[in-house]
Short mmCIF file of C-alpha atoms in Angstrom, two decimals:
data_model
loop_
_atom_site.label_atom_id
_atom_site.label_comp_id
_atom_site.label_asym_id
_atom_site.label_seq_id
_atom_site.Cartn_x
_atom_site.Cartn_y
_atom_site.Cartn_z
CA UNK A 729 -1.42 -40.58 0.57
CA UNK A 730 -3.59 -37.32 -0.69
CA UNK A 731 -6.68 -38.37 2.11
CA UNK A 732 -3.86 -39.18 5.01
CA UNK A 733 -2.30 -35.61 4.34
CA UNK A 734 -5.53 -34.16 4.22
CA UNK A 735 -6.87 -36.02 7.62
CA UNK A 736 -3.47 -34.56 9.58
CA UNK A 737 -3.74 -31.09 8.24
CA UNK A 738 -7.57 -31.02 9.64
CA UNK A 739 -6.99 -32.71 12.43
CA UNK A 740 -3.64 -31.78 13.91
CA UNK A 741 -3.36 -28.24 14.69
CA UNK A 742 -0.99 -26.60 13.53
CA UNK A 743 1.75 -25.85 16.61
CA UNK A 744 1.56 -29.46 16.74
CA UNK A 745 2.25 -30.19 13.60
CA UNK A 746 5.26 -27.71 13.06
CA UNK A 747 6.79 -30.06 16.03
CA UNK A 748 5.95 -32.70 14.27
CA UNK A 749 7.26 -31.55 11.08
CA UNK A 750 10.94 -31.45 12.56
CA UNK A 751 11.25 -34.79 13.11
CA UNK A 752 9.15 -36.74 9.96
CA UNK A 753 11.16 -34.44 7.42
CA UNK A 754 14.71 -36.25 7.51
CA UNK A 755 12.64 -39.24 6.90
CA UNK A 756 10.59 -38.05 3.76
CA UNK A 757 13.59 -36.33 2.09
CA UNK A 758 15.38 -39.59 2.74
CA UNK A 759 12.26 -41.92 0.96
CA UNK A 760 11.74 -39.21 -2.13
CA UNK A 761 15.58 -38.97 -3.30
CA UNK A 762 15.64 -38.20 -7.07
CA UNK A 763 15.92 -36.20 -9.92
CA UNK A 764 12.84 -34.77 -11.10
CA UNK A 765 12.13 -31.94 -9.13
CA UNK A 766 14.16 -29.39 -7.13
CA UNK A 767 13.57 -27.48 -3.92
CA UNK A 768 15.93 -23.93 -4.59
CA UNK A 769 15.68 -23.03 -0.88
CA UNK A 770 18.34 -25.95 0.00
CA UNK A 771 19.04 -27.32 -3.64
CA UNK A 772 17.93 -31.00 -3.19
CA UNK A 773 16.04 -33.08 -5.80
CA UNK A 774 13.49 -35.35 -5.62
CA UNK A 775 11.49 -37.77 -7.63
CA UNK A 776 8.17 -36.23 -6.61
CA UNK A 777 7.22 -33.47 -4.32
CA UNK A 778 4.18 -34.67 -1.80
CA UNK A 779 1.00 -33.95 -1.74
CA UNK A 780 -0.86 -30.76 0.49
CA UNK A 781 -4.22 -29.20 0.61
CA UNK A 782 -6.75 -28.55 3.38
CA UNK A 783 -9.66 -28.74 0.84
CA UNK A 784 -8.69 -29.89 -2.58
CA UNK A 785 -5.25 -31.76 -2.30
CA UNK A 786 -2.52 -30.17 -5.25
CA UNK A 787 0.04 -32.75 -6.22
CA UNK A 788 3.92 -32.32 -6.38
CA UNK A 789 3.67 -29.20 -4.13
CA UNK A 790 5.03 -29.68 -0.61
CA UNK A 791 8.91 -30.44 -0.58
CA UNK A 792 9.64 -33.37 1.13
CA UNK A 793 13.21 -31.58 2.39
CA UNK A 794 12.45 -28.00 4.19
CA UNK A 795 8.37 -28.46 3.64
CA UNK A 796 8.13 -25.25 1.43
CA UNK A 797 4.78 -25.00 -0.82
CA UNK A 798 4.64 -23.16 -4.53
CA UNK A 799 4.54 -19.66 -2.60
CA UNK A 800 7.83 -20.14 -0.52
CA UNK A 801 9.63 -21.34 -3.55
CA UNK A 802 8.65 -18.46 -5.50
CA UNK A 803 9.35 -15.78 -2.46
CA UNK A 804 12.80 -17.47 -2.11
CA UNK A 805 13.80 -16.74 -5.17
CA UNK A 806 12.33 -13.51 -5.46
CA UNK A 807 14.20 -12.33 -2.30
CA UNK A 808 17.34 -14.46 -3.71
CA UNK A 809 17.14 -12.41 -7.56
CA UNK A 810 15.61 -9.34 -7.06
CA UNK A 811 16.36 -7.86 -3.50
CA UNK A 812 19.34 -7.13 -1.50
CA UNK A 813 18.06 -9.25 1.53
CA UNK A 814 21.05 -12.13 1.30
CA UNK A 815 23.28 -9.27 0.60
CA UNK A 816 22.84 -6.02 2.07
CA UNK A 817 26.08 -4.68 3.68
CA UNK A 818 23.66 -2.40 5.73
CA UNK A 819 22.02 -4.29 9.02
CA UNK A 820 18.43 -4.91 7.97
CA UNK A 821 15.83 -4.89 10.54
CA UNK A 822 13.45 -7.27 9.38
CA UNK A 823 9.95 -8.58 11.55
CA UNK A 824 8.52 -11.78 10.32
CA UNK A 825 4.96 -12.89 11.00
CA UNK A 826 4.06 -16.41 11.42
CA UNK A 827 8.14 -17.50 10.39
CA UNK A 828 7.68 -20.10 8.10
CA UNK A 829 9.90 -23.56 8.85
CA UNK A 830 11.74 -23.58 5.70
CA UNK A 831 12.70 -19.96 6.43
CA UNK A 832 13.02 -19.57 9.95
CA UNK A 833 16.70 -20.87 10.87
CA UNK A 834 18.07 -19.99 7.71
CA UNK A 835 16.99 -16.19 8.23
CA UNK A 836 18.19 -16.35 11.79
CA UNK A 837 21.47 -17.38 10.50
CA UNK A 838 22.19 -14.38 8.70
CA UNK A 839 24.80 -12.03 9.80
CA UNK A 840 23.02 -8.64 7.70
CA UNK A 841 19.84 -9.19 9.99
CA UNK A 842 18.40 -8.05 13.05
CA UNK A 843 15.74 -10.60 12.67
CA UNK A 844 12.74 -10.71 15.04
CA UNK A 845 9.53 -13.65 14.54
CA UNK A 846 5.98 -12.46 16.18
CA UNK A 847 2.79 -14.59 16.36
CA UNK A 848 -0.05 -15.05 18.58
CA UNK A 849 0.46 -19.09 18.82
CA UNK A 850 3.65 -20.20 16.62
CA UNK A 851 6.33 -22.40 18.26
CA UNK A 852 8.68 -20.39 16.24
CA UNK A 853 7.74 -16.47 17.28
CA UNK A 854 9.87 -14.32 19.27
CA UNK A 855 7.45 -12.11 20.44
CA UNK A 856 3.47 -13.86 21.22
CA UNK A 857 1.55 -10.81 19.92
CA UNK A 858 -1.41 -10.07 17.99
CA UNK A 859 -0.80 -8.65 14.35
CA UNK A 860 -3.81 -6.17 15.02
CA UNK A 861 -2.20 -4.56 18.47
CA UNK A 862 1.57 -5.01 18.04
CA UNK A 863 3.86 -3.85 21.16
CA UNK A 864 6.15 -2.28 18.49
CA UNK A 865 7.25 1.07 18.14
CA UNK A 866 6.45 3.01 14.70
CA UNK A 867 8.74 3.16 12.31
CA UNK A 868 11.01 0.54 13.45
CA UNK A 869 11.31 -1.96 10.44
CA UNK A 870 13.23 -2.03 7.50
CA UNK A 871 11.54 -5.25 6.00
CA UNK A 872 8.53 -6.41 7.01
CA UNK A 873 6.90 -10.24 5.82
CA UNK A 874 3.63 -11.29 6.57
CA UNK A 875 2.40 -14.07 4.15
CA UNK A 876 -1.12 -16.07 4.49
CA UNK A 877 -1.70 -14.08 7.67
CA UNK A 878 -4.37 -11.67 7.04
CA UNK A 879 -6.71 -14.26 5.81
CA UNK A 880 -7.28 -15.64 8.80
CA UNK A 881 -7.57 -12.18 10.74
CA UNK A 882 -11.13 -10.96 11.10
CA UNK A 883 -10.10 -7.37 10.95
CA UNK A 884 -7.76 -7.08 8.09
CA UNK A 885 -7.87 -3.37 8.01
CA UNK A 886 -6.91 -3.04 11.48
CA UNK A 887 -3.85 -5.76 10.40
CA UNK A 888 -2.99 -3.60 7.74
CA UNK A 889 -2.55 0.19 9.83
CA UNK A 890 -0.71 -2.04 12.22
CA UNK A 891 1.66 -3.30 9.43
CA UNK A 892 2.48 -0.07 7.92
CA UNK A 893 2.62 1.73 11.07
CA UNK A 894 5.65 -0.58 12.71
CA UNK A 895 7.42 -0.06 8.78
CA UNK A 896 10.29 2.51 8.48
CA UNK A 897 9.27 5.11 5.46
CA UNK A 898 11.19 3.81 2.48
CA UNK A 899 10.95 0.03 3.88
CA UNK A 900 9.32 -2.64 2.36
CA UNK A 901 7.32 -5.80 2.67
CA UNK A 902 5.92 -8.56 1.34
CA UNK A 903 2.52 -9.68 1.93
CA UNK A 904 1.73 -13.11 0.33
CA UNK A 905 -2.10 -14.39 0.64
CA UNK A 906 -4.14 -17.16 -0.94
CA UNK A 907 -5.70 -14.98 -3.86
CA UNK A 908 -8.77 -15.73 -6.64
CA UNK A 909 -7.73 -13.25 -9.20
CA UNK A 910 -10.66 -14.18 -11.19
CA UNK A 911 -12.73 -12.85 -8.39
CA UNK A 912 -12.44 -8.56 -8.45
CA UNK A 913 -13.86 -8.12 -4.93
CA UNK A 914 -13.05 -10.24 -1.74
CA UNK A 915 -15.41 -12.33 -0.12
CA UNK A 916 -16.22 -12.77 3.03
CA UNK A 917 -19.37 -14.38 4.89
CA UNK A 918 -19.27 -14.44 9.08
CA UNK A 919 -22.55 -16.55 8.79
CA UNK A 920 -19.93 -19.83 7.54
CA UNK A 921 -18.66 -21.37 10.66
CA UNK A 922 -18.64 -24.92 10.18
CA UNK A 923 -15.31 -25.94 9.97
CA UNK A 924 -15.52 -28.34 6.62
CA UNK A 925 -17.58 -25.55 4.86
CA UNK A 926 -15.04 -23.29 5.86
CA UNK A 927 -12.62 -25.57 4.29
CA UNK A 928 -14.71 -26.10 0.97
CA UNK A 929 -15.20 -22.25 0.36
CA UNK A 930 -12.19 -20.49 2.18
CA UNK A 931 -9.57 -22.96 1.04
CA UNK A 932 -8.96 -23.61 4.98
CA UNK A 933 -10.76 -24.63 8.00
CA UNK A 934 -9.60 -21.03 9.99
CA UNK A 935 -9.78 -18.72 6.90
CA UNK A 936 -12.31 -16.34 6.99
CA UNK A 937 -12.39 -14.85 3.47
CA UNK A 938 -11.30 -15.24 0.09
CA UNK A 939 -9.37 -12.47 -1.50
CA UNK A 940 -10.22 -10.94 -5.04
CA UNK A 941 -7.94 -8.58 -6.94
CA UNK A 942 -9.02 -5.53 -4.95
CA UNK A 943 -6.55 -7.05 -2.07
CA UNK A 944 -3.78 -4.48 -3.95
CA UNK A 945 -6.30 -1.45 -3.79
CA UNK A 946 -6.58 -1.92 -0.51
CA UNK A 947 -2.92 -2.07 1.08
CA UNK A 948 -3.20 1.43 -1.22
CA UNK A 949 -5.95 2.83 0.44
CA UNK A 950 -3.51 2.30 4.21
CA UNK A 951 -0.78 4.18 2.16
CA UNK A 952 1.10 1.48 0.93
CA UNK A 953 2.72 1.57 -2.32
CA UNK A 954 2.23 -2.06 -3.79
CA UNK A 955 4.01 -3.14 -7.04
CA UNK A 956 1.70 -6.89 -8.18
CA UNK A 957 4.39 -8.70 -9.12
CA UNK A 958 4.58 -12.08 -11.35
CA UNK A 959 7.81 -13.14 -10.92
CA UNK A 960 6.95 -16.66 -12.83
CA UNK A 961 6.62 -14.53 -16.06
CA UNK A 962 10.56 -14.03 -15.43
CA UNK A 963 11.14 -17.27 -15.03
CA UNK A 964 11.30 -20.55 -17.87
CA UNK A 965 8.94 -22.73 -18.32
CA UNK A 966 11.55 -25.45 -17.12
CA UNK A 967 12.06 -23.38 -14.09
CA UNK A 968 8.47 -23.02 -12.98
CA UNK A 969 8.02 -26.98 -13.63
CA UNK A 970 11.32 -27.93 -11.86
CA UNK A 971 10.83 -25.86 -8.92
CA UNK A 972 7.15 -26.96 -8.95
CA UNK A 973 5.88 -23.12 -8.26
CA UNK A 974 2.62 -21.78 -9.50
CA UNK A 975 2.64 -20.05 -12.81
CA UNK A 976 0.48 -16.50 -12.45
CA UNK A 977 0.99 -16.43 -9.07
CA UNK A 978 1.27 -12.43 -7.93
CA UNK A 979 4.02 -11.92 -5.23
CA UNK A 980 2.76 -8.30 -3.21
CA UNK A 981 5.34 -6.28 -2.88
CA UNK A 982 4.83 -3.37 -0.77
CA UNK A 983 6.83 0.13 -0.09
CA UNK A 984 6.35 2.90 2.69
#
């Protein structure tokens, strides 16, 4: 199953496979009923969570019901715990970059949002727009989520501006990316281009760098406040097992 998951995800790009997606999940939440593990974003249990990695495959990460990974689970219940964002009585103006599946229709559902999507190629965006020229106005977002985008955008600074520029002051953000905190700077190399190397050292085919711990430093240096938050250190051991998430795993959360 692990080299079949990892020949579609490097095969199959990914538009395609989102349309895919809708129509195999029914299916594999149907085959994996059980009781070990539990998706929190829809509250079904499974006896094992499925395979997923473009490189090296993790087990028991990919949820066989909405298709959330470690980081969704984690940002759900971050959002669901620690935020007013299910519960605000005030409409919250919220842009989403690259809407995640397991997100997308529930978010659009929500009667306390004014909920726009934006991507360059997504199935799922609103607005077709590039994160480093955005046709939005300043200061016209409450909440702002962009998670495992700025990896695969060659200028990440640029990204950034745009980011805090479309925020409202006092609005906030998260900002999700795949991070090496044992590394203290990021690395990138342009000189990389074969897709399997890419795939081998970036973590994914269309990455093009791997962020250190200075990531925080600089969403600072664009004027964002960022609090690095581990929101598995609030959680129990059980918790983080049941919910299969990734223990250490720093959720940026970021102010104007």
């Amino acid at each position: 199953m692990k080299k079949l998951f990892k020949l579609v995800l490097n095969t199959i790009p990914r538009p395609i496979l989102i349309r895919l997606s809708i129509v195999v999940r029914p299916i594999l939440a149907f085959l994996l009923k059980g009781n070990r593990y539990t998706d929190p974003i829809d509250g079904k249990s499974f006896r094992m969570f499925l395979p997923y990695g473009y490189g090296n495959q993790r087990n028991n990460v990919l949820s066989p019901s909405t298709l959330s990974l470690e980081r969704h689970r984690l940002l759900w219940l971050y959002l669901q715990n620690e935020t007013d964002f299910f519960s605000s009585e005030k409409k919250l103006k919220v842009l989403h970059f690259a809407p995640e599946q397991e997100f997308y229709k529930r978010f659009k559902k929500q009667a306390n949002l004014e909920y726009t999507t934006t991507d360059l190629l997504s199935p799922l965006a609103d607005v077709k727009a590039d994160i480093c020229n955005l046709p939005f106005k300043n200061n016209s977002y409450d909440i702002v989520f962009c998670n495992h985008v700025l990896e695969h955008i060659p200028d990440d600074t640029k990204a950034m501006q745009e980011l805090y520029r479309v925020m409202k002051p006092g609005g906030w953000g998260i900002f999700q990316i795949p991070q090496d905190l044992n590394r203290a700077v990021t690395f990138t190399d342009d000189s990389i281009t074969d897709p399997k190397e890419r795939a081998k050292i970036f973590g994914q085919y269309d990455h093009v760098r791997v962020y250190g711990r200075d990531y925080f430093d600089k969403l600072r240096s664009i004027g964002f406040k960022v609090n690095e938050v581990d929101y598995t250190a609030k959680l129990s051991p059980e918790q983080v097992d049941r919910y299969c998430l990734a223990k250490g795993e720093i959720i940026p959360v970021v102010f104007k």
